[in-house]
Coordinates of C-alpha atoms in Angstrom, one line a residue:
Chain A
X1 CA -49.7 57.9 22.9
X2 CA -50.7 59.9 25.6
X3 CA -53.7 62.9 25.3
X4 CA -51.0 65.1 25.5
X5 CA -48.9 63.8 23.1
X6 CA -51.3 62.8 20.3
X7 CA -52.6 66.6 20.5
X8 CA -49.3 67.9 20.2
X9 CA -48.6 65.4 17.1
X10 CA -52.0 65.9 15.0
X11 CA -51.2 69.9 16.3
X12 CA -48.0 69.1 14.6
X13 CA -49.5 67.6 11.3
X14 CA -51.9 70.7 11.2
X15 CA -49.2 73.3 10.5
X16 CA -47.7 71.0 8.1
X17 CA -50.7 71.5 6.0
X18 CA -49.7 74.9 5.4
X19 CA -46.5 74.4 3.0
X20 CA -48.4 70.8 1.5
X21 CA -51.4 73.8 0.8
X22 CA -48.9 76.1 -1.0
X23 CA -47.3 73.5 -3.1
X24 CA -50.6 72.5 -4.7
X25 CA -51.6 75.9 -5.2
X26 CA -48.1 76.5 -7.4
X27 CA -48.2 72.9 -8.7
X28 CA -52.1 73.2 -10.0
X29 CA -52.2 77.2 -10.8
X30 CA -49.7 76.3 -13.7
X31 CA -50.3 73.1 -14.3
X32 CA -54.6 74.0 -15.6
X33 CA -52.8 77.6 -16.9
X34 CA -51.2 74.9 -19.2
X35 CA -53.8 72.5 -20.1
X36 CA -55.4 73.8 -23.2
X37 CA -58.2 75.8 -24.2
X38 CA -59.2 79.5 -22.6
X39 CA -62.0 80.6 -20.4
X40 CA -63.0 84.0 -22.2
X41 CA -63.1 80.9 -25.0
X42 CA -66.0 80.0 -23.1
X43 CA -68.2 82.4 -22.2
X44 CA -68.3 84.4 -25.9
X45 CA -68.8 80.8 -27.1
X46 CA -68.8 82.0 -31.0
X47 CA -70.7 85.5 -30.8
X48 CA -68.8 87.7 -32.9
X49 CA -68.1 90.0 -30.0
X50 CA -64.7 92.9 -31.1
X51 CA -61.5 92.6 -29.5
X52 CA -61.4 95.6 -26.7
X53 CA -64.3 93.9 -25.3
X54 CA -62.6 90.4 -25.0
X55 CA -59.5 92.7 -24.0
X56 CA -62.3 93.9 -21.1
X57 CA -63.6 90.7 -19.9
X58 CA -60.4 89.3 -19.6
X59 CA -59.1 92.8 -17.3
X60 CA -62.2 91.9 -15.5
X61 CA -61.0 88.0 -14.5
X62 CA -57.6 89.1 -13.9
X63 CA -56.2 87.0 -16.8
X64 CA -54.4 89.8 -18.4
X65 CA -51.1 90.8 -16.3
X66 CA -48.1 87.8 -16.2
X67 CA -48.3 84.3 -14.9
X68 CA -45.8 85.2 -11.9
X69 CA -48.4 88.2 -11.8
X70 CA -51.7 86.7 -11.4
X71 CA -50.1 83.5 -9.2
X72 CA -49.0 85.9 -6.8
X73 CA -52.6 87.7 -7.0
X74 CA -54.3 83.8 -6.0
X75 CA -52.1 83.4 -3.4
X76 CA -52.9 86.7 -1.6
X77 CA -56.0 85.8 -2.5
X78 CA -56.5 82.2 -0.9
X79 CA -54.5 83.7 2.8
X80 CA -57.4 85.7 2.9
X81 CA -59.5 83.4 2.6
X82 CA -61.1 83.7 -0.6
X83 CA -61.0 81.8 -3.6
X84 CA -62.3 83.7 -6.6
X85 CA -66.2 84.0 -8.4
X86 CA -66.5 81.3 -10.7
X87 CA -66.4 81.9 -13.7
X88 CA -68.7 80.6 -15.3
X89 CA -72.1 80.5 -12.0
X90 CA -70.3 84.9 -10.5
X91 CA -70.8 83.2 -7.7
X92 CA -68.5 82.9 -4.9
X93 CA -66.2 79.4 -5.4
X94 CA -66.4 78.7 -1.6
X95 CA -70.4 79.2 -1.6
X96 CA -70.6 76.9 -4.8
X97 CA -68.5 74.1 -3.1
X98 CA -70.5 74.1 0.2
X99 CA -73.7 74.1 -1.3
X100 CA -72.3 70.9 -3.3
X101 CA -70.7 69.0 -0.9
X102 CA -73.0 67.2 1.2
X103 CA -74.3 65.6 -1.5
X104 CA -71.1 64.4 -2.7
X105 CA -70.6 63.3 1.1
X106 CA -73.6 61.6 1.2
X107 CA -72.5 59.3 -1.7
X108 CA -68.6 58.6 -0.8
X109 CA -69.4 58.5 3.0
X110 CA -72.8 55.6 1.7
X111 CA -70.5 53.7 -0.4
X112 CA -67.1 54.0 1.4
X113 CA -69.4 52.1 4.2
X114 CA -70.6 49.4 3.0
X115 CA -67.3 48.8 0.7
X116 CA -65.4 48.7 4.4
X117 CA -68.2 46.4 6.2
X118 CA -69.0 44.1 2.9
X119 CA -65.4 43.8 1.7
X120 CA -64.1 42.6 5.6
X121 CA -66.8 40.8 6.2
X122 CA -66.1 38.4 2.7
X123 CA -62.8 39.1 3.2
X124 CA -62.5 37.0 6.6
X125 CA -65.0 34.0 5.2
X126 CA -63.2 33.7 2.6
X127 CA -59.9 33.8 4.2
X128 CA -61.4 31.3 7.2
X129 CA -63.4 28.7 4.7
X130 CA -60.1 29.2 2.2
X131 CA -61.0 27.2 -1.3
X132 CA -65.1 27.2 -0.4
X133 CA -67.2 27.7 -3.3
X134 CA -67.2 31.2 -1.1
X135 CA -63.7 31.8 -1.3
X136 CA -63.7 30.8 -5.0
X137 CA -66.8 33.6 -6.0
X138 CA -65.1 36.1 -4.0
X139 CA -61.8 35.7 -5.6
X140 CA -63.3 36.1 -9.2
X141 CA -66.0 39.0 -8.7
X142 CA -63.4 40.8 -7.1
X143 CA -60.5 40.1 -9.1
X144 CA -63.7 41.2 -12.4
X145 CA -64.8 44.0 -9.8
X146 CA -61.8 45.9 -9.2
X147 CA -60.7 45.7 -13.1
X148 CA -64.2 47.5 -13.9
X149 CA -63.9 50.6 -15.1
X150 CA -65.9 53.0 -13.1
X151 CA -68.2 54.9 -16.0
X152 CA -68.8 51.7 -17.9
X153 CA -69.9 49.9 -14.6
X154 CA -71.9 52.6 -13.8
X155 CA -73.1 52.7 -17.3
X156 CA -74.3 48.6 -17.3
X157 CA -76.1 49.0 -13.5
X158 CA -78.4 52.2 -14.7
X159 CA -79.2 50.2 -17.8
X160 CA -79.7 46.9 -16.7
X161 CA -81.4 48.3 -13.4
X162 CA -83.5 51.5 -14.3
X163 CA -83.6 51.2 -18.1
X164 CA -84.9 47.3 -18.6
X165 CA -85.7 46.4 -14.7
X166 CA -87.0 50.5 -13.9
X167 CA -85.9 49.6 -10.1
X168 CA -83.6 52.5 -10.1
X169 CA -84.2 56.5 -10.8
X170 CA -81.0 56.5 -13.5
X171 CA -80.4 60.3 -13.0
X172 CA -79.8 62.9 -10.1
X173 CA -80.4 62.7 -6.2
X174 CA -83.8 63.3 -6.2
X175 CA -87.9 63.5 -8.0
X176 CA -88.7 66.7 -8.7
X177 CA -92.1 67.0 -6.7
X178 CA -92.4 69.6 -4.6
X179 CA -95.1 67.7 -2.2
X180 CA -92.9 65.3 -0.3
X181 CA -92.6 65.1 3.5
X182 CA -89.4 65.3 5.2
X183 CA -89.6 61.2 5.5
X184 CA -90.8 60.5 1.6
X185 CA -88.0 62.7 0.9
X186 CA -85.0 60.0 2.5
X187 CA -86.8 57.5 1.5
X188 CA -86.4 59.3 -2.1
X189 CA -82.7 60.7 -2.2
X190 CA -81.8 56.7 -1.0
X191 CA -83.6 55.4 -3.6
X192 CA -81.1 57.6 -6.2
X193 CA -78.4 56.8 -3.9
X194 CA -78.8 53.1 -4.8
X195 CA -76.8 53.2 -7.9
X196 CA -74.4 55.4 -7.5
X197 CA -73.4 54.3 -4.5
X198 CA -73.1 50.7 -5.6
X199 CA -70.8 51.6 -8.9
X200 CA -68.4 53.3 -6.6
X201 CA -68.8 50.7 -3.5
X202 CA -67.7 47.8 -6.0
X203 CA -64.2 48.6 -7.2
X204 CA -63.4 49.1 -3.3
X205 CA -65.3 46.7 -2.2
X206 CA -62.8 44.2 -4.5
X207 CA -60.3 45.4 -3.8
X208 CA -60.6 45.5 0.4
X209 CA -61.9 42.1 0.2
X210 CA -59.3 40.8 -1.6
X211 CA -56.8 42.5 1.2
X212 CA -58.1 40.9 3.8
X213 CA -58.6 38.0 2.6
X214 CA -54.8 37.9 1.6
X215 CA -53.9 39.3 5.3
X216 CA -55.8 36.7 6.9
X217 CA -54.9 34.0 5.4
X218 CA -51.4 35.6 6.7
X219 CA -51.8 35.9 9.7
X220 CA -54.0 33.1 10.6
X221 CA -50.5 31.3 10.0
X222 CA -48.3 32.6 11.8
X223 CA -47.8 31.0 15.5
X224 CA -48.8 33.7 17.8
X225 CA -52.3 32.1 16.2
X226 CA -51.1 28.7 17.2
X227 CA -50.7 30.2 21.2
X228 CA -54.3 31.1 20.9
X229 CA -55.7 28.4 20.0
X230 CA -53.5 26.4 22.8
X231 CA -54.4 28.5 25.1
X232 CA -58.2 27.0 24.5
X233 CA -60.2 29.6 23.5
X234 CA -63.2 29.8 21.1
X235 CA -62.1 29.6 17.8
X236 CA -64.2 33.1 17.5
X237 CA -61.9 34.5 19.5
X238 CA -59.3 33.2 17.5
X239 CA -60.2 34.6 14.7
X240 CA -61.9 38.1 15.4
X241 CA -59.9 38.7 18.2
X242 CA -56.2 37.8 17.5
X243 CA -56.1 37.2 13.8
X244 CA -58.6 40.0 12.4
X245 CA -56.8 42.9 14.3
X246 CA -53.2 41.9 12.9
X247 CA -54.9 41.7 9.8
X248 CA -56.9 44.8 9.2
X249 CA -53.6 46.8 9.6
X250 CA -52.6 46.8 6.2
X251 CA -56.2 47.1 5.6
X252 CA -56.8 50.8 7.1
X253 CA -53.4 52.1 5.2
X254 CA -55.3 51.1 1.6
X255 CA -58.1 52.5 3.3
X256 CA -56.7 56.0 4.2
X257 CA -54.8 56.2 0.7
X258 CA -57.3 55.5 -0.7
X259 CA -59.8 58.4 0.1
X260 CA -58.5 60.7 -3.0
X261 CA -60.2 57.9 -5.4
X262 CA -63.0 59.1 -3.7
X263 CA -62.8 62.7 -5.3
X264 CA -61.5 61.6 -8.5
X265 CA -64.2 57.8 -9.3
X266 CA -67.2 60.8 -7.9
X267 CA -65.4 63.1 -11.0
X268 CA -66.8 60.1 -13.8
X269 CA -69.6 58.4 -11.2
X270 CA -71.1 62.2 -10.6
X271 CA -71.5 62.8 -14.5
X272 CA -72.8 59.5 -15.7
X273 CA -75.9 59.5 -12.6
X274 CA -76.1 63.3 -12.7
X275 CA -75.2 63.5 -8.6
X276 CA -75.2 67.2 -8.3
X277 CA -71.3 66.9 -6.2
X278 CA -68.3 68.3 -6.4
X279 CA -67.4 65.1 -8.6
X280 CA -69.7 66.9 -11.4
X281 CA -68.8 70.5 -10.4
X282 CA -65.0 69.1 -11.1
X283 CA -66.3 67.8 -14.5
X284 CA -68.2 71.5 -15.6
X285 CA -65.2 73.2 -14.1
X286 CA -62.6 71.9 -16.6
X287 CA -65.3 72.0 -19.5
X288 CA -65.8 75.6 -18.7
X289 CA -61.8 76.2 -17.9
X290 CA -62.9 77.6 -15.1
X291 CA -59.9 78.1 -13.2
X292 CA -61.6 79.5 -9.7
X293 CA -63.6 76.4 -9.3
X294 CA -60.6 74.1 -10.3
X295 CA -58.1 75.3 -8.3
X296 CA -60.2 75.2 -5.0
X297 CA -61.0 72.2 -6.0
X298 CA -57.6 70.5 -6.3
X299 CA -56.8 72.8 -2.6
X300 CA -59.5 70.8 -0.7
X301 CA -59.2 67.7 -1.7
X302 CA -55.4 68.2 -1.3
X303 CA -56.8 69.0 2.6
X304 CA -58.8 65.9 2.4
X305 CA -55.4 63.3 1.5
X306 CA -53.7 65.0 4.1
X307 CA -56.3 65.1 7.2
X308 CA -57.5 61.7 5.7
X309 CA -53.7 60.4 6.4
X310 CA -53.8 61.9 9.4
X311 CA -56.9 59.5 10.4
X312 CA -55.5 57.1 9.2
X313 CA -52.2 56.9 11.8
X314 CA -54.4 57.8 14.4
X315 CA -56.4 54.8 14.2
X316 CA -53.4 52.7 13.4
X317 CA -51.4 54.3 16.4
X318 CA -55.0 52.8 18.2
X319 CA -54.9 49.6 16.6
X320 CA -50.8 48.8 17.1
X321 CA -49.7 49.6 20.5
X322 CA -45.8 49.0 18.5
X323 CA -47.0 52.8 16.2
X324 CA -47.9 53.9 19.5
X325 CA -45.5 53.3 21.8
X326 CA -42.6 54.4 19.7
Chain B
X1 CA -42.4 23.4 12.9
X2 CA -40.7 20.9 10.4
X3 CA -39.1 18.4 12.6
X4 CA -41.1 16.1 13.1
X5 CA -40.5 16.5 17.3
X6 CA -43.0 20.2 17.0
X7 CA -45.4 18.5 14.7
X8 CA -45.7 15.5 17.6
X9 CA -45.7 18.4 20.5
X10 CA -48.9 20.5 18.4
X11 CA -50.3 17.0 17.3
X12 CA -50.7 16.4 21.5
X13 CA -53.3 19.3 21.4
X14 CA -54.3 18.8 18.1
X15 CA -52.7 22.3 16.8
X16 CA -51.0 20.9 13.8
X17 CA -52.1 24.0 11.3
X18 CA -54.0 22.9 7.9
X19 CA -54.0 21.0 6.4
X20 CA -52.0 18.7 8.6
X21 CA -54.1 16.2 10.6
X22 CA -54.1 13.3 13.1
X23 CA -53.9 9.7 10.8
X24 CA -53.5 7.4 13.1
X25 CA -52.7 6.7 16.1
X26 CA -54.1 7.4 19.7
X27 CA -53.3 10.7 22.3
X28 CA -53.4 9.5 25.6
X29 CA -53.9 12.2 28.7
X30 CA -55.4 11.6 32.1
X31 CA -57.1 8.4 31.0
X32 CA -58.9 9.9 28.2
X33 CA -58.1 9.6 24.1
X34 CA -57.4 13.2 23.0
X35 CA -57.4 12.4 19.5
X36 CA -61.3 11.6 19.9
X37 CA -62.3 14.7 21.8
X38 CA -64.8 17.2 20.0
X39 CA -63.1 20.2 19.1
X40 CA -65.0 21.5 22.2
X41 CA -63.9 19.2 24.3
X42 CA -60.3 19.8 23.2
X43 CA -60.9 23.9 24.4
X44 CA -61.3 22.4 27.9
X45 CA -58.4 19.9 27.4
X46 CA -56.0 23.1 26.5
X47 CA -57.8 25.1 29.5
X48 CA -57.8 22.8 32.1
X49 CA -55.0 20.0 31.6
X50 CA -52.4 20.6 28.9
X51 CA -50.4 23.8 28.0
X52 CA -48.0 24.4 25.8
X53 CA -44.8 26.5 25.8
X54 CA -42.6 27.6 22.4
X55 CA -39.3 27.4 21.3
X56 CA -39.1 31.2 19.6
X57 CA -41.5 33.5 22.2
X58 CA -41.8 36.7 20.3
X59 CA -43.1 35.2 17.8
X60 CA -46.5 33.6 19.4
X61 CA -47.1 36.1 21.4
X62 CA -49.3 38.3 19.9
X63 CA -48.1 41.6 19.0
X64 CA -50.7 43.6 19.4
X65 CA -52.1 42.6 22.7
X66 CA -51.0 43.6 25.9
X67 CA -48.9 40.1 28.4
X68 CA -51.6 40.7 31.4
X69 CA -54.6 40.3 28.3
X70 CA -52.5 37.4 26.5
X71 CA -52.3 35.3 30.1
X72 CA -56.3 36.6 31.1
X73 CA -57.9 35.4 28.4
X74 CA -56.8 31.5 28.8
X75 CA -58.9 32.1 32.5
X76 CA -61.4 34.0 31.4
X77 CA -62.9 31.1 32.7
X78 CA -61.7 30.0 36.6
X79 CA -62.1 33.6 37.2
X80 CA -64.8 35.5 35.9
X81 CA -64.6 38.6 37.6
X82 CA -61.9 41.2 36.2
X83 CA -60.5 41.7 39.9
X84 CA -59.9 38.2 40.4
X85 CA -58.8 37.6 36.9
X86 CA -56.0 40.3 37.7
X87 CA -55.0 39.2 40.4
X88 CA -54.4 35.9 39.1
X89 CA -52.5 37.4 36.0
X90 CA -50.2 38.4 38.7
X91 CA -49.5 36.1 40.3
X92 CA -48.9 34.0 37.3
X93 CA -46.4 36.6 36.6
X94 CA -44.9 36.6 39.7
X95 CA -44.4 32.8 39.8
X96 CA -42.5 33.0 37.1
X97 CA -40.2 35.5 39.0
X98 CA -40.9 38.0 36.2
X99 CA -40.3 41.9 38.7
X100 CA -42.3 44.0 38.7
X101 CA -44.9 41.9 37.3
X102 CA -47.8 44.8 37.7
X103 CA -46.5 47.0 35.1
X104 CA -44.5 44.0 33.1
X105 CA -48.2 42.9 32.8
X106 CA -49.9 45.9 31.3
X107 CA -46.7 46.2 28.5
X108 CA -46.8 44.7 25.1
X109 CA -44.6 41.5 23.7
X110 CA -42.0 43.7 21.5
X111 CA -41.2 45.9 25.1
X112 CA -40.0 42.6 26.4
X113 CA -36.1 41.2 26.7
X114 CA -36.5 37.6 24.9
X115 CA -36.3 36.0 28.2
X116 CA -39.0 38.0 29.2
X117 CA -41.2 37.2 26.5
X118 CA -40.4 33.1 27.1
X119 CA -41.1 33.6 31.0
X120 CA -44.5 35.2 29.9
X121 CA -45.1 32.5 27.4
X122 CA -44.7 30.4 30.5
X123 CA -47.1 32.2 32.5
X124 CA -49.6 32.1 29.8
X125 CA -49.1 28.4 30.1
X126 CA -48.7 27.8 33.8
X127 CA -51.5 30.5 34.8
X128 CA -54.2 27.2 33.8
X129 CA -52.4 24.9 36.6
X130 CA -52.0 22.3 33.8
X131 CA -51.0 19.4 34.4
X132 CA -49.1 18.8 31.9
X133 CA -47.0 21.5 30.0
X134 CA -45.5 20.5 26.5
X135 CA -41.9 22.7 25.9
X136 CA -40.9 22.6 22.7
X137 CA -37.2 23.2 22.3
X138 CA -38.2 26.5 24.7
X139 CA -34.7 27.9 25.4
X140 CA -33.1 26.8 22.2
X141 CA -34.0 30.7 21.4
X142 CA -32.1 32.4 24.2
X143 CA -28.2 32.8 25.5
X144 CA -26.7 30.3 28.0
X145 CA -27.4 31.9 31.1
X146 CA -31.3 33.1 30.6
X147 CA -31.5 29.6 28.9
X148 CA -30.2 28.1 32.4
X149 CA -32.3 30.2 34.3
X150 CA -35.9 29.0 32.3
X151 CA -34.7 25.5 32.7
X152 CA -34.4 26.2 36.2
X153 CA -37.9 27.7 36.0
X154 CA -39.6 24.9 34.7
X155 CA -37.6 22.1 37.1
X156 CA -39.4 24.4 40.3
X157 CA -43.1 25.3 38.3
X158 CA -43.4 21.5 37.9
X159 CA -43.0 20.5 41.8
X160 CA -44.6 24.4 42.7
X161 CA -47.8 23.2 40.5
X162 CA -47.0 19.3 40.1
X163 CA -47.3 19.1 36.8
X164 CA -46.0 17.1 34.2
X165 CA -43.5 18.3 31.5
X166 CA -42.9 17.1 28.3
X167 CA -39.3 18.9 27.2
X168 CA -39.1 18.4 23.5
X169 CA -35.1 19.6 22.7
X170 CA -32.4 18.1 20.4
X171 CA -30.1 19.4 23.2
X172 CA -28.6 16.7 24.9
X173 CA -27.5 18.3 27.9
X174 CA -30.0 20.0 28.7
X175 CA -32.2 17.1 28.3
X176 CA -29.9 14.8 31.0
X177 CA -30.0 18.1 33.0
X178 CA -34.2 18.4 33.1
X179 CA -35.5 14.7 31.9
X180 CA -36.1 11.6 33.9
X181 CA -37.3 9.8 31.1
X182 CA -36.2 9.9 27.1
X183 CA -37.6 9.3 24.0
X184 CA -35.4 9.9 21.1
X185 CA -36.5 10.1 17.9
X186 CA -35.9 9.4 14.6
X187 CA -37.9 10.6 11.3
X188 CA -40.9 11.2 13.5
X189 CA -40.8 7.2 15.2
X190 CA -39.3 6.9 18.6
X191 CA -36.5 4.5 18.5
X192 CA -35.1 4.0 21.9
X193 CA -36.9 5.1 25.4
X194 CA -36.0 4.5 29.2
X195 CA -34.5 6.3 32.0
X196 CA -32.6 9.6 31.0
X197 CA -29.4 7.6 33.0
X198 CA -29.5 4.1 31.3
X199 CA -29.9 6.2 27.3
X200 CA -26.8 7.9 28.6
X201 CA -24.6 5.7 30.3
X202 CA -25.8 2.3 27.7
X203 CA -27.4 3.8 24.3
X204 CA -28.6 0.7 22.3
X205 CA -30.0 2.1 19.1
X206 CA -27.2 3.1 16.1
X207 CA -29.0 6.7 16.2
X208 CA -29.1 6.6 20.0
X209 CA -24.9 6.0 19.9
X210 CA -24.5 8.4 16.9
X211 CA -26.2 11.3 19.4
X212 CA -24.2 11.0 22.0
X213 CA -20.8 10.7 20.0
X214 CA -21.4 13.9 18.8
X215 CA -21.3 15.7 21.9
X216 CA -18.2 17.9 22.1
X217 CA -15.5 16.9 25.3
X218 CA -14.2 19.8 26.3
X219 CA -11.4 17.4 28.4
X220 CA -11.2 15.4 25.0
X221 CA -10.4 18.0 22.3
X222 CA -9.1 15.1 20.4
X223 CA -11.9 12.8 20.4
X224 CA -12.8 12.5 17.0
X225 CA -16.9 13.1 16.9
X226 CA -19.4 10.2 15.4
X227 CA -20.6 11.5 11.8
X228 CA -23.6 10.4 10.4
X229 CA -23.5 10.5 6.7
X230 CA -26.8 11.7 4.3
X231 CA -29.1 13.4 5.5
X232 CA -33.1 13.3 7.2
X233 CA -35.0 11.3 4.8
X234 CA -38.7 13.2 3.2
X235 CA -40.9 12.2 5.7
X236 CA -43.5 12.3 3.2
X237 CA -42.2 9.1 2.0
X238 CA -40.0 7.5 4.9
X239 CA -37.5 4.3 4.1
X240 CA -39.1 0.8 4.6
X241 CA -38.7 -1.1 7.2
X242 CA -36.5 0.5 9.5
X243 CA -36.3 4.6 8.6
X244 CA -32.8 4.9 10.2
X245 CA -31.2 2.2 8.1
X246 CA -29.8 4.1 4.8
X247 CA -27.1 5.6 7.5
X248 CA -27.0 3.0 10.1
X249 CA -23.4 2.3 10.1
X250 CA -24.9 -1.7 11.4
X251 CA -27.2 -2.1 9.4
X252 CA -28.4 -5.4 8.4
X253 CA -30.3 -7.1 4.9
X254 CA -34.1 -7.2 7.1
X255 CA -33.4 -3.5 8.2
X256 CA -34.2 -2.5 5.0
X257 CA -37.3 -5.5 5.0
X258 CA -39.3 -5.4 7.8
X259 CA -39.6 -2.8 11.0
X260 CA -37.7 -3.3 14.0
X261 CA -39.7 -4.4 16.6
X262 CA -39.5 -3.2 20.3
X263 CA -37.0 -4.9 22.8
X264 CA -36.0 -4.4 26.4
X265 CA -32.6 -3.9 27.0
X266 CA -33.2 -3.7 31.1
X267 CA -36.5 -2.3 32.7
X268 CA -38.4 0.5 31.8
X269 CA -35.6 0.9 28.6
X270 CA -37.1 -0.1 25.3
X271 CA -35.2 0.1 21.4
X272 CA -36.7 0.0 18.0
X273 CA -33.8 -2.0 16.7
X274 CA -33.3 -5.4 15.2
X275 CA -29.6 -5.3 16.5
X276 CA -31.9 -6.2 19.3
X277 CA -34.6 -8.3 18.3
X278 CA -35.3 -11.4 20.2
X279 CA -33.9 -14.0 17.5
X280 CA -37.2 -15.9 17.8
X281 CA -39.1 -12.4 16.6
X282 CA -36.0 -12.2 14.3
X283 CA -36.2 -15.8 12.4

C-alpha cells in the first residue's frame, strides 16, 4: 500500500463513521428511553411538587414532545456539534466528557500496555517451553484470570492490598493534599493507579497470553520454521523474527476488537475504585437517567470502536504483506 | 513429513521437529559426525556445508518476509555489508534462472508461482554455496514442465557450485534421470543400494523389483503391474526381522526371525535380503 492509497483508505473509513454514528444515535436514543426510570423523578426526588412545575421542568429539559420529535431535535443539535447539557451538573456534556477523559485514558493505556507486553512475553515463553512449570502456571493462571469478574477481582485486590496490607490506596486518583511538588504528584497518581490498572490488566493479560501461546505453538510447527532453521540462523531469530511476527497477527485482531471492553470494563473498575473517569461518569449517568451524558458517551464509544478497528487494520497491513498488497 | 524418507532427510540436518530425536546411528559430513555436534556447530554446518530443499515451497517460505530477505538471512555472516549481501541475493536469484531478480527479491511468496517459489527456495539453499544439498521431493508439487526445468536446474547447479545432491523421491523416472547412485528405502531402512544403472537393470531386492514393476510402460499397455499386498507397517512398532517380510512374495521362515545381513551383488551394489545372503551367514 503506497502512502497515497493508505491516505485514501483512512479517509474513506473516516467518512464511513458518519452513517455509523447516525445509527448509533438512533438505536441508543430509543434504547435509553425504553429503559425504565425517568430523569424528572431523579431530579425532584421525594419532594412534593406541583404538577405544573413538573411539566415546566419537563419542557425545559426538552422531554415534553413525542419521542420522534425529541430524536429529530437531538440529531440536529448533534449535527451542529451540540451534545446538550447534563441534567445533573448543568454543564455542557462535551465539557463533562473531556474533563473525565484524561483519567480514563491514563488507566486504559497503562493497563493495556501492561497486558499486551506481559501477555505476549508470557505467551511466547510458555509456548517455547511447552509443558514446563512456567507453561503450566501461565496456562492455569490465565484460565482463572480470564474467568474472574472484574468487579469482584477489584474488590478482592482492594481488600488484600489496601485494607489488609495497606500497600496501595483503595479509592480515587490522588491524595487530597494541596502541597505536592509535581514529582510527588506523579508518584501519588501512579500509586493510586496500581490497583485499578492491575484489576483491568489481568483479564486482558490472561486473554492475550493464552492467545499468544496458542498461536505461537501453532506457528512453531509450520514448515517455514523448519526452512528458517535449515538456513542456520540463530534460534532467537527463528522464534522472534519468523514465528512471533506471524503469531501476533491474530493477537492484534483481538486486541483491536477488545478496545470496546476497555470502556465497559472501566465502568465497573472505576466504580469500584472511585476513579474519576468516563466509566464512573457513565455509571452515574445511568443512575441519574442523565440522557444527554449517556447519549454522548455511546456516541463517543462508537467512534472509539470504529477508530480502533481502523488502527487495527492499518497495523495488520503493516505486519502482513498479503493484506498490504492485495 | 510422515514418510521415513523425509524424516531421514530432516535428521541429516537435525531438523526433525520435537518430540523427534536421533536415537541411534551417526551422520558423517565432510569427515565430521554431525549427530554429535553442539547446536551452535550444527547451525554452522547448515550455514556453510549443507542446505535443504523441500517438497512444497509455498509452505516453506515465510509468508510475511520478502524473497530477498529470506535469502539474505542465510548469508548474513558471509556478507556483513548490506550492499554486498543484496548483490549476493540478486546473484543467487539469477543463478536459479529467475528473470528480473532485482524485482523478485522485493516480492513476497504469495506473489510468485509455485515453480518460482521453488526456485527461490533453491536460491536460498545454494546462495550459501553448500557442499551438499538435500532435496526432499523437490518437484512433486509442480507440474511436469516445471518439474523438468527444476531438475535440470539442480543438475546444472551441481556442476556450477560443485555440490553433492541427495534427491529424495518416489518418482522412479526422476531418480533415473538425475541420480548416479540409488538407495532404496523401505520402512525407514535401506534395503538396496548401488549405481543407478545396476539398480534399474538388475534389481536384487523383492521390494525394488516390485517398485520397478509398478512403472507404467507406454509401449506395452497390457503389461500387468506388480501389486504389493498390504500396507506400510506402523513405524513405531516395525515387524521383526526383515521389515518387508509381511508383504514379500518370496518370504522365507528366516525373514521374520532375523534381520538380513548385507550382501554384495556386484561392485558397489548391495542388498539386504535373505535371498542373497551368503550360505555361511544364513546357516
